[in-house]
Amino acid sequence: MNKMPKKIILAATLALLFIFNAFSQSSWTWRNPLPTGYSLYSVAWTGSQYVVVGDSGTVFTSADGDEWIQQNSGTTEALFDVIWAESLFVVTGQDGLILTSTDGVVWTSQNSDTYWGLHSVVWTGEKFVAVGGYHTIVSSPDGFTWTKIDVSLDVDFYKVIWTGNLLVAAGYSGIYTSEDGENWTCRNSSGRIYGLTMAEDQIVAVGGNNGSYMAFTSPDGITWNQRIVSESSFGTLTSVCWTDSLIVAVGSYGSVCTSSDGKKWNREFSWAEGLRNIIWTGQEIVAVGTYGEIYTSPDGLTWTKKCSEKIESLGSVCWTGTQAFTCGLNGEILTSPDGVLWTAQNSGTRKSLEATAFVEGKAFAAGDSGTIIYSEDCINWSSAISGCNSDLYCISGSGEMLIAAGDSGTILTSTDGLSWVSRNSGVSERLESVVWTGRLFVLLGHRGIILTSQNGVDWTDRTSDTTFSFLSAVWTGTQIVAVGSGGKIMRSTDGVEWTSSESGTTEAFSSVTWTGRQLVAAGRYIYSSEDGITWTQNNTIAYSDLYSITWTGSLLVAVGFNGMIVSSPEDIPVAGKIPLQKTLISEQPRFSCSLSRDKDLVAVKDNHSGYRYNLLGRRYGYEMSNIKSGVKRKQNRHTLLK
């Protein structure tokens, strides 16, 4: 086998890193919740800086725990643990991922020698030891070179600590100890253990079993005593720390439990979201968890929230021409002058609001039990008289006539937005979307319902395909584009004759908007199209469904599950191409590339050596080759190709 020159190997490796970073970038930005909506799994403190890590490669840094700065980790894999030791941050994560950094800002991926998720890492004073799924254990003397340790155990490890003379690891089937990280002994097999800490002269482990919060204590790691923290708890304790005077454990549903000795426990608090990790900095406790939750406490009893307040799911968003407003469950209303900074407003109702519109200088929101509210400034809201109890899912208008529609074929009309009149739709299915083309109202709903009307009073049934449920539609100026179940797209120039298109996904689209240049559809994923026929999937940072999307004239704004608000300029990739910044020759980087996802091909050029590479996308990895030889990368491993 011909050996590849070292320069080519280095160039190929750097080119791969460049490409992966390019692909991991997204033009979408979190606007709510802040600092992130991703679940956070671990936090570390250096003495002057916090680093938190979590889902989708999330990394944030903070000097004070109040202001958080997002950093680029270079990956979208879940990051499970972070520690600070030997002037180095070490992060472990999904699929054997290990990242290192000296400052929390610039991160480098290391070869872990395993594909299994690594859930926890510790420094013993001589080496790093990381543990994970399927009895995986790897170690490193410096954080850069890692070696897998073969052990004959049947356990998934969740946590590992160093006591000063003993490694203690816990997981799905109990607690294990080792003096050297290579030879392990099971010490306790009761329950699932997720958290470990040293508490003065004893080791404390926490977890859960059969609906009970459980704790275990040991003076030496060999002999363990089981303690019941709470017998009527649903879930488990996930992490524990020692504050020099108090043991504090956190877990499912935001539970906080404390103990002075590990024997008798008090359940102090319970918040809505789960907490995943807790540390003691020497001055305060920091806990992180689900959907970006961050809390601090000086004593484990009094807690301060360091993230934005929880907002229920947001169902619709609208741009008025001067500001955006969004509505959701429990009557939530938020407004923003730019789609970036959002302020909660009092809607005057606790009914869930499902639809928004701005017509003739008035903002409208409609929702459960026939609720319709209106406002001239999106701040002060008043209730309209709808005269119905049906849930409403859409609202729009022509300038002279307003239309609201919803459950059981309900259609309401109004000339002023204050008083509404019920109209006969002739159908019983839920109506989800209404558009005005300038000449015609078009209502769309479940089971392919299509209704048209010129005056909003008399409606004609145009339904043809009952296998498709419409969820949203938009008028582009030349055609109606409707989206819904199964990722299907329907188009019509007149509201009467319809043509279907395939988006390339079977996931439902909840909403679609028109920017004047392209259509953007949102749901579990985001797709864009210039003509409504050819659709391309785009990058997104949303971790769950987006329910509504709008265009402000300069920014796409999407809202969804758990109060998510994300925004993006219109430069999201069209036709699968990621835009690259042009650079002067004098500023030309070491590597340049052209990306085209629709061709599944990336051409990379080393501007120093002149070597050219092709990067071919694969479902589980990437393959790089040059004229003479190549490097195949699959799950953090490099193998020379003949």
XYZ file of C-alpha atoms in Angstrom:
642
model
C 0.000 0.000 0.000
C 1.333 3.427 -0.945
C 1.749 5.758 1.974
C 0.215 9.178 1.790
C 2.630 12.094 2.273
C 2.257 13.686 5.704
C 1.532 17.071 4.145
C -1.419 15.606 2.259
C -2.752 13.923 5.402
C -2.495 17.209 7.295
C -4.125 19.123 4.461
C -6.940 16.601 4.197
C -7.552 16.653 7.938
C -7.633 20.443 8.099
C -9.866 20.583 5.055
C -12.291 18.201 6.714
C -12.400 20.363 9.814
C -13.026 23.400 7.630
C -15.882 21.679 5.818
C -17.523 20.351 8.963
C -17.418 23.811 10.513
C -18.967 25.271 7.361
C -21.779 22.742 7.411
C -22.410 23.235 11.130
C -23.016 26.953 10.751
C -26.602 28.136 10.618
C -27.921 31.576 9.831
C -30.698 31.050 12.388
C -30.337 32.723 15.779
C -32.051 32.031 19.099
C -34.336 34.848 20.256
C -36.281 32.937 22.898
C -35.672 31.301 25.297
C -32.328 32.871 26.161
C -29.519 32.062 26.234
C -30.719 28.888 24.460
C -33.612 26.482 24.131
C -31.356 23.448 23.887
C -31.034 21.195 26.918
C -27.860 21.853 28.905
C -26.111 18.811 30.358
C -23.040 20.065 32.192
C -21.312 23.142 33.588
C -17.692 23.811 34.593
C -16.017 26.678 36.478
C -12.374 27.709 36.098
C -12.300 30.274 38.871
C -12.999 33.084 36.422
C -15.187 31.583 33.694
C -18.205 29.314 33.320
C -18.607 26.916 30.413
C -21.893 25.080 29.829
C -22.486 22.414 27.180
C -25.542 20.625 25.849
C -27.566 19.401 22.895
C -26.563 20.012 19.277
C -23.001 21.039 20.087
C -24.140 23.878 22.342
C -21.351 25.726 24.179
C -21.799 28.944 26.167
C -19.282 30.871 28.243
C -19.829 33.457 30.966
C -17.670 35.391 33.392
C -20.465 36.063 35.882
C -23.336 33.648 35.152
C -25.541 36.529 33.998
C -24.343 37.274 30.480
C -23.732 34.256 28.266
C -21.810 34.136 24.987
C -22.403 31.328 22.504
C -19.264 29.683 21.140
C -18.754 27.537 18.056
C -17.964 23.976 19.115
C -17.599 22.797 15.519
C -20.126 19.996 16.018
C -23.859 19.386 16.213
C -23.478 16.290 18.402
C -24.821 16.312 21.964
C -22.206 17.311 24.556
C -22.723 15.485 27.854
C -19.961 16.614 30.213
C -17.345 19.332 30.617
C -14.530 19.672 33.157
C -11.646 22.084 33.735
C -8.342 20.442 34.667
C -4.676 21.043 33.926
C -5.549 24.405 32.303
C -7.723 22.558 29.801
C -11.441 22.168 29.156
C -12.327 18.603 28.207
C -15.794 17.858 26.820
C -17.234 14.409 26.152
C -20.306 13.665 24.094
C -22.301 11.653 21.636
C -20.682 9.003 19.413
C -17.381 9.099 21.291
C -16.890 12.820 20.754
C -14.132 14.530 22.754
C -13.403 18.261 22.474
C -10.641 20.251 24.152
C -10.076 23.962 24.629
C -7.751 26.177 26.626
C -10.135 29.147 26.692
C -13.678 27.812 26.089
C -13.800 29.666 22.785
C -11.671 27.694 20.318
C -12.432 23.964 20.380
C -10.540 21.026 18.893
C -11.915 17.537 18.283
C -9.826 14.622 19.559
C -9.869 10.962 18.540
C -11.443 9.008 21.411
C -10.916 5.553 19.890
C -14.615 4.730 20.407
C -17.991 5.289 18.776
C -19.996 4.969 21.998
C -21.333 8.038 23.754
C -19.090 9.309 26.546
C -21.217 10.587 29.416
C -18.646 11.733 31.965
C -14.957 12.603 32.319
C -12.653 13.185 35.307
C -9.010 14.106 36.014
C -7.211 11.886 38.531
C -4.068 13.961 38.908
C -2.256 11.745 36.423
C -4.728 11.130 33.616
C -8.168 11.856 32.245
C -10.698 9.024 32.407
C -13.969 9.141 30.460
C -16.826 6.648 30.720
C -19.922 5.998 28.649
C -22.345 3.565 27.093
C -21.752 -0.164 26.713
C -19.064 -0.290 29.447
C -16.912 2.142 27.470
C -13.858 3.563 29.254
C -11.115 5.652 27.630
C -8.146 7.403 29.211
C -5.587 10.040 28.303
C -2.474 11.471 29.983
C -3.002 14.916 28.439
C -6.526 15.165 26.963
C -5.249 14.836 23.404
C -4.218 11.200 22.990
C -6.888 8.731 24.111
C -6.800 4.962 24.549
C -9.756 2.632 24.936
C -9.625 0.335 27.963
C -11.125 -3.123 27.505
C -13.218 -4.194 30.486
C -15.488 -7.200 31.004
C -18.515 -5.390 32.404
C -22.172 -5.215 31.438
C -22.982 -1.626 32.339
C -23.727 1.762 30.819
C -21.744 4.360 32.758
C -23.284 7.787 33.445
C -20.830 9.380 35.881
C -17.262 9.026 37.113
C -15.379 10.848 39.912
C -11.945 10.660 41.543
C -11.872 10.506 45.346
C -8.145 11.095 45.739
C -7.204 7.439 45.655
C -10.084 5.737 43.857
C -12.096 6.059 40.665
C -15.816 5.627 41.293
C -18.132 5.147 38.314
C -21.896 4.762 38.371
C -24.492 3.799 35.855
C -27.448 1.738 34.812
C -26.644 -1.251 36.995
C -24.851 0.136 40.011
C -21.549 1.488 41.310
C -18.047 0.378 40.295
C -14.581 1.280 41.578
C -11.037 1.137 40.229
C -7.632 2.236 41.441
C -6.083 2.493 37.977
C -9.012 2.891 35.558
C -8.350 -0.515 34.029
C -9.469 -3.048 36.635
C -13.013 -2.468 37.897
C -15.106 -4.050 40.650
C -18.876 -3.815 41.152
C -19.650 -2.505 44.651
C -23.417 -2.006 44.498
C -26.057 -3.093 41.985
C -29.184 -1.399 43.361
C -30.943 1.139 41.162
C -29.761 3.476 38.445
C -27.115 5.940 39.565
C -26.609 9.216 37.678
C -24.745 11.490 40.093
C -21.649 11.194 42.293
C -19.736 13.575 44.554
C -17.289 13.680 47.435
C -18.960 15.165 50.520
C -16.321 15.789 53.172
C -15.290 12.276 54.292
C -17.842 10.244 52.329
C -18.951 9.526 48.770
C -22.554 10.297 47.838
C -24.356 8.756 44.870
C -27.867 9.690 43.692
C -30.336 8.220 41.239
C -33.699 6.517 41.197
C -35.455 3.187 41.222
C -39.112 2.130 40.987
C -40.490 5.653 41.363
C -38.259 6.681 44.275
C -35.457 9.215 44.539
C -32.509 7.322 45.993
C -29.129 8.136 47.518
C -26.205 5.951 48.525
C -23.362 6.858 50.863
C -19.978 5.232 51.383
C -16.947 6.044 53.554
C -14.525 4.266 51.214
C -16.262 3.402 47.917
C -16.379 -0.254 48.943
C -19.284 -0.427 51.377
C -22.466 1.442 50.453
C -25.579 2.335 52.434
C -28.853 2.995 50.640
C -30.938 6.048 51.586
C -34.473 6.875 50.439
C -34.699 10.538 49.517
C -38.351 10.483 48.469
C -40.656 7.498 47.991
C -43.378 9.236 45.988
C -41.275 10.886 43.298
C -41.680 10.396 39.578
C -38.348 10.461 37.794
C -34.843 10.396 39.218
C -32.072 12.472 40.760
C -29.483 13.273 38.102
C -26.637 15.171 39.790
C -25.253 16.020 43.231
C -22.647 18.379 44.727
C -21.154 19.295 48.114
C -21.050 22.954 49.201
C -18.683 22.470 52.176
C -21.707 22.321 54.485
C -24.611 20.853 52.506
C -25.245 18.069 49.997
C -27.473 19.340 47.177
C -29.025 17.027 44.578
C -31.139 17.933 41.551
C -33.242 15.908 39.176
C -36.379 15.389 37.143
C -38.971 18.168 37.045
C -36.511 20.598 38.596
C -36.407 18.831 41.954
C -33.889 20.096 44.516
C -33.134 17.921 47.554
C -30.694 18.725 50.353
C -28.996 16.870 53.182
C -26.377 17.747 55.769
C -25.160 14.168 56.190
C -26.512 12.095 53.268
C -28.871 10.204 55.576
C -31.815 12.535 56.084
C -32.998 14.471 53.038
C -35.308 17.435 52.505
C -37.082 18.166 49.251
C -36.761 21.921 48.827
C -38.143 22.875 45.417
C -39.609 21.547 42.215
C -39.639 23.529 38.970
C -41.303 22.663 35.682
C -38.180 21.573 33.812
C -35.594 18.948 34.680
C -32.126 19.806 35.985
C -29.240 17.732 34.614
C -26.064 18.915 36.354
C -25.040 20.852 39.456
C -21.669 22.165 40.670
C -20.292 24.178 43.591
C -17.849 26.931 42.607
C -16.736 27.739 46.135
C -19.119 30.684 46.275
C -22.329 29.541 44.612
C -24.183 26.539 43.246
C -24.898 26.458 39.517
C -27.489 24.077 38.061
C -28.309 23.578 34.374
C -30.964 21.543 32.636
C -33.712 21.010 30.096
C -34.555 23.714 27.532
C -31.655 25.927 28.578
C -32.517 26.182 32.278
C -29.784 27.870 34.381
C -30.119 28.539 38.119
C -27.716 29.746 40.802
C -27.903 29.602 44.580
C -25.615 30.723 47.415
C -26.851 28.004 49.773
C -29.059 25.448 47.965
C -32.180 27.013 49.471
C -32.582 30.339 47.664
C -32.374 30.147 43.879
C -32.081 32.729 41.109
C -33.015 32.034 37.507
C -30.284 33.037 35.036
C -32.243 32.312 31.864
C -35.364 33.844 30.377
C -38.731 33.056 31.927
C -40.520 30.035 30.532
C -43.105 30.826 27.864
C -45.681 28.331 26.693
C -45.754 27.173 23.091
C -46.274 29.942 20.551
C -48.701 29.144 17.739
C -48.612 32.117 15.386
C -46.464 35.120 14.470
C -47.266 38.174 12.348
C -45.492 41.293 11.051
C -47.464 44.554 11.112
C -45.058 46.653 9.080
C -43.463 48.198 12.160
C -43.332 45.354 14.656
C -43.783 41.611 15.066
C -46.170 39.996 17.497
C -46.710 36.376 18.428
C -49.324 34.537 20.471
C -49.659 31.154 22.142
C -50.981 29.005 24.947
C -52.578 30.653 27.981
C -53.043 33.927 26.125
C -49.330 34.652 25.705
C -48.562 37.750 23.599
C -45.024 38.916 22.836
C -44.000 41.876 20.700
C -40.762 42.935 19.029
C -39.789 46.004 16.990
C -37.246 44.002 15.006
C -37.823 40.264 15.561
C -34.775 40.185 17.833
C -35.758 41.596 21.241
C -39.121 40.433 22.576
C -41.381 41.819 25.317
C -44.315 40.043 26.980
C -47.644 41.887 26.850
C -50.927 41.410 28.698
C -53.491 39.988 26.280
C -56.316 40.126 28.808
C -57.159 36.452 28.308
C -55.939 33.060 29.484
C -57.432 31.323 26.470
C -54.935 29.801 24.075
C -54.375 31.950 20.996
C -53.750 30.112 17.724
C -53.833 32.734 14.940
C -52.624 36.271 14.202
C -53.304 38.863 11.512
C -52.789 42.558 10.824
C -55.510 44.206 8.743
C -56.203 47.903 8.155
C -54.146 49.157 11.089
C -55.389 46.597 13.621
C -53.652 43.534 15.023
C -55.834 40.492 15.675
C -55.345 37.237 17.576
C -57.847 34.380 17.682
C -58.020 31.078 19.516
C -59.872 28.780 21.873
C -63.615 29.022 22.503
C -64.163 31.692 19.873
C -61.704 34.121 21.464
C -60.829 37.129 19.286
C -58.800 40.064 20.595
C -57.603 43.172 18.777
C -55.162 46.034 19.288
C -53.950 49.135 17.472
C -50.468 49.001 19.036
C -50.044 45.267 19.907
C -49.683 46.307 23.553
C -53.183 47.217 24.717
C -55.638 44.472 23.774
C -59.444 44.383 23.796
C -61.913 41.537 23.353
C -64.201 41.308 20.343
C -67.625 39.669 20.326
C -67.299 36.529 18.210
C -70.638 34.987 19.131
C -69.254 31.436 18.973
C -67.556 28.869 21.191
C -65.592 26.998 18.533
C -61.799 27.073 18.582
C -60.452 29.391 15.884
C -57.260 28.562 13.970
C -56.945 31.266 11.320
C -57.807 34.897 10.724
C -57.224 37.260 7.792
C -58.892 40.022 5.817
C -59.296 41.864 2.542
C -59.427 45.381 3.927
C -63.225 45.448 3.764
C -63.979 42.037 5.230
C -62.334 39.994 7.993
C -62.537 36.194 8.060
C -61.919 33.902 11.055
C -62.352 30.133 10.877
C -61.758 26.998 12.897
C -63.280 23.826 14.308
C -66.266 22.059 12.741
C -66.273 24.247 9.644
C -66.805 27.444 11.653
C -66.577 30.646 9.586
C -66.976 34.125 11.073
C -66.977 37.445 9.218
C -66.680 41.043 10.379
C -66.442 44.464 8.781
C -64.840 46.148 11.796
C -63.192 43.339 13.794
C -65.367 44.100 16.819
C -68.593 42.232 16.064
C -68.616 38.957 14.155
C -71.281 37.031 12.238
C -71.388 33.257 11.703
C -71.510 32.009 8.094
C -72.467 28.616 6.675
C -69.424 26.766 5.343
C -71.249 23.597 4.357
C -68.474 21.465 5.861
C -67.726 19.999 9.290
C -63.939 19.674 9.092
C -61.499 21.964 10.867
C -60.462 24.999 8.833
C -56.793 25.888 9.326
C -55.823 28.690 6.946
C -57.373 31.588 5.040
C -55.781 33.724 2.307
C -56.978 36.712 0.299
C -55.702 36.844 -3.278
C -56.980 40.331 -4.012
C -60.119 38.935 -5.623
C -60.920 35.770 -3.715
C -60.958 34.368 -0.190
C -59.615 30.811 -0.012
C -60.138 28.681 3.107
C -58.239 25.421 3.559
C -58.506 22.703 6.186
C -58.403 19.085 7.212
C -59.215 16.280 4.761
C -58.243 18.503 1.871
C -61.060 21.003 2.377
C -60.865 23.966 -0.027
C -63.533 26.673 0.073
C -63.621 29.857 -2.009
C -65.659 33.037 -1.725
C -65.637 36.470 -3.318
C -67.522 38.160 -0.489
C -66.834 35.991 2.584
C -70.534 35.148 2.869
C -71.204 32.606 0.130
C -68.724 29.740 -0.059
C -68.046 27.137 -2.763
C -66.503 23.754 -2.010
C -63.458 23.064 -4.238
C -62.239 19.955 -2.365
C -60.708 17.253 -4.567
C -58.127 15.313 -2.515
C -59.388 14.219 0.909
C -56.158 12.410 1.890
C -54.283 15.642 2.531
C -54.827 18.060 5.413
C -53.955 21.723 4.857
C -52.302 23.581 7.730
C -51.129 26.846 6.156
C -51.220 28.789 2.892
C -49.804 31.995 1.444
C -50.483 34.168 -1.618
C -47.302 35.129 -3.482
C -48.933 37.554 -5.883
C -49.162 34.960 -8.643
C -50.142 31.744 -6.873
C -51.445 30.247 -3.649
C -48.996 27.821 -2.059
C -50.433 25.559 0.630
C -48.605 23.173 2.968
C -49.692 20.557 5.466
C -49.563 16.894 6.379
C -46.949 14.538 4.985
C -44.777 17.360 3.654
C -47.081 17.756 0.676
C -47.278 21.026 -1.264
C -50.338 22.247 -3.206
C -50.337 25.177 -5.653
C -53.058 27.141 -7.410
C -53.216 30.343 -9.434
C -56.970 30.793 -8.946
C -57.985 28.784 -5.863
C -59.997 26.418 -8.047
C -57.502 24.250 -9.940
C -54.711 22.797 -7.805
C -51.404 21.068 -8.571
C -49.357 19.045 -6.095
C -45.589 19.169 -5.561
C -43.271 17.018 -3.489
C -41.107 18.732 -0.892
C -38.775 15.797 -0.318
C -39.952 15.105 3.233
C -42.892 13.302 4.808
C -42.837 15.559 7.869
C -45.746 17.984 8.180
C -45.320 21.693 7.510
C -47.229 23.902 9.944
C -46.655 27.233 8.228
C -45.440 28.878 5.030
C -44.475 32.463 4.192
C -43.396 34.432 1.112
C -40.449 36.839 1.285
C -40.904 38.324 -2.165
C -38.072 36.157 -3.420
C -38.717 32.713 -2.019
C -41.186 30.563 -0.126
C -40.122 29.283 3.283
C -42.056 26.462 4.965
C -41.587 25.529 8.622
C -42.467 22.522 10.728
C -40.109 19.944 12.133
C -37.717 21.175 9.446
C -37.385 24.288 7.295
C -37.587 24.107 3.508
C -37.358 26.863 0.910
C -38.376 27.230 -2.723
C -38.258 29.956 -5.336
C -41.228 28.620 -7.310
C -43.173 26.274 -5.013
C -42.134 23.311 -7.155
C -38.532 22.559 -6.192
C -37.877 22.564 -2.443
C -34.625 22.428 -0.483
C -34.085 21.595 3.168
C -32.270 24.321 5.104
C -30.246 24.404 8.295
C -32.159 25.228 11.458
C -31.357 25.386 15.161
C -34.888 24.534 16.311
C -34.981 21.416 18.500
C -38.689 20.746 17.972
C -41.630 21.786 15.815
C -41.990 25.335 14.562
C -45.659 26.281 14.273
C -45.543 29.585 12.419
C -43.173 31.660 10.292
C -43.327 35.211 8.920
C -41.194 37.668 6.956
C -40.522 41.153 8.348
C -38.921 42.588 5.231
C -35.431 41.881 6.507
C -35.766 38.865 8.766
C -37.497 35.500 8.864
C -39.060 34.905 12.282
C -40.351 31.483 13.329
C -42.065 30.468 16.577
C -43.023 27.134 18.063
C -42.886 24.570 20.823
C -41.999 25.684 24.340
C -41.851 29.357 23.402
C -39.163 28.956 20.743
C -38.443 32.055 18.681
C -35.696 31.889 16.059
C -34.826 34.344 13.324
C -32.728 34.429 10.187
C -31.881 36.876 7.423
C -33.102 35.772 4.013
C -29.694 34.416 3.039
C -30.714 30.908 4.065
C -29.478 28.562 1.339
C -31.531 28.485 -1.849
C -31.286 25.421 -4.117
C -29.096 23.718 -1.534
C -26.111 26.044 -1.820
C -24.410 27.530 1.211
C -23.256 31.104 0.513
C -19.541 31.721 1.035
C -17.942 35.081 1.784
C -15.692 36.422 -0.980
C -12.134 37.104 0.157
C -9.337 39.183 -1.356
C -6.408 37.148 -2.671
C -4.164 38.671 -0.021
C -6.638 37.446 2.622
C -7.227 34.057 1.020
C -7.504 31.257 3.613
C -5.477 28.065 3.523
C -8.450 26.073 2.211
C -11.203 27.093 -0.200
C -14.236 25.084 -1.196
C -17.422 25.101 -3.231
C -20.480 23.511 -1.673
C -23.517 22.097 -3.437
C -25.759 19.871 -1.375
C -28.013 18.944 -4.252
C -25.006 17.285 -5.890
C -23.814 15.894 -2.570
C -20.337 17.102 -3.462
C -17.795 19.428 -1.894
C -14.689 20.410 -3.851
C -11.807 21.490 -1.594
C -8.569 23.160 -2.659
C -5.462 23.570 -0.517
C -4.379 27.058 -1.619
C -0.866 26.464 -0.292
C -0.020 23.093 -1.840
C -2.417 23.176 -4.786
C -3.900 19.781 -3.923
C -7.580 19.342 -4.743
C -10.026 17.110 -2.889
C -13.585 15.897 -3.340
C -15.737 15.410 -0.252
C -18.667 13.078 -0.861
C -21.552 13.192 1.625
C -22.560 9.921 3.220
C -25.259 9.163 5.733
C -22.813 8.022 8.381
C -19.622 9.758 7.399
C -17.655 11.529 4.699
C -15.177 10.355 2.128
C -12.325 12.522 0.894
C -10.058 11.677 -2.007
C -7.444 13.381 -4.174
C -5.849 12.316 -7.438
C -3.395 9.798 -5.989
C -4.786 8.790 -2.622
C -7.288 9.810 -0.002
C -8.556 9.758 3.516
C -11.808 8.180 4.549
C -13.391 9.724 7.631
C -16.092 7.864 9.455
C -17.061 8.569 13.045
C -13.758 10.174 14.051
C -11.511 7.588 12.427
C -9.116 8.011 9.518
C -8.120 5.100 7.315
C -5.806 5.275 4.327
C -7.433 4.202 1.081
C -5.566 2.178 -1.491
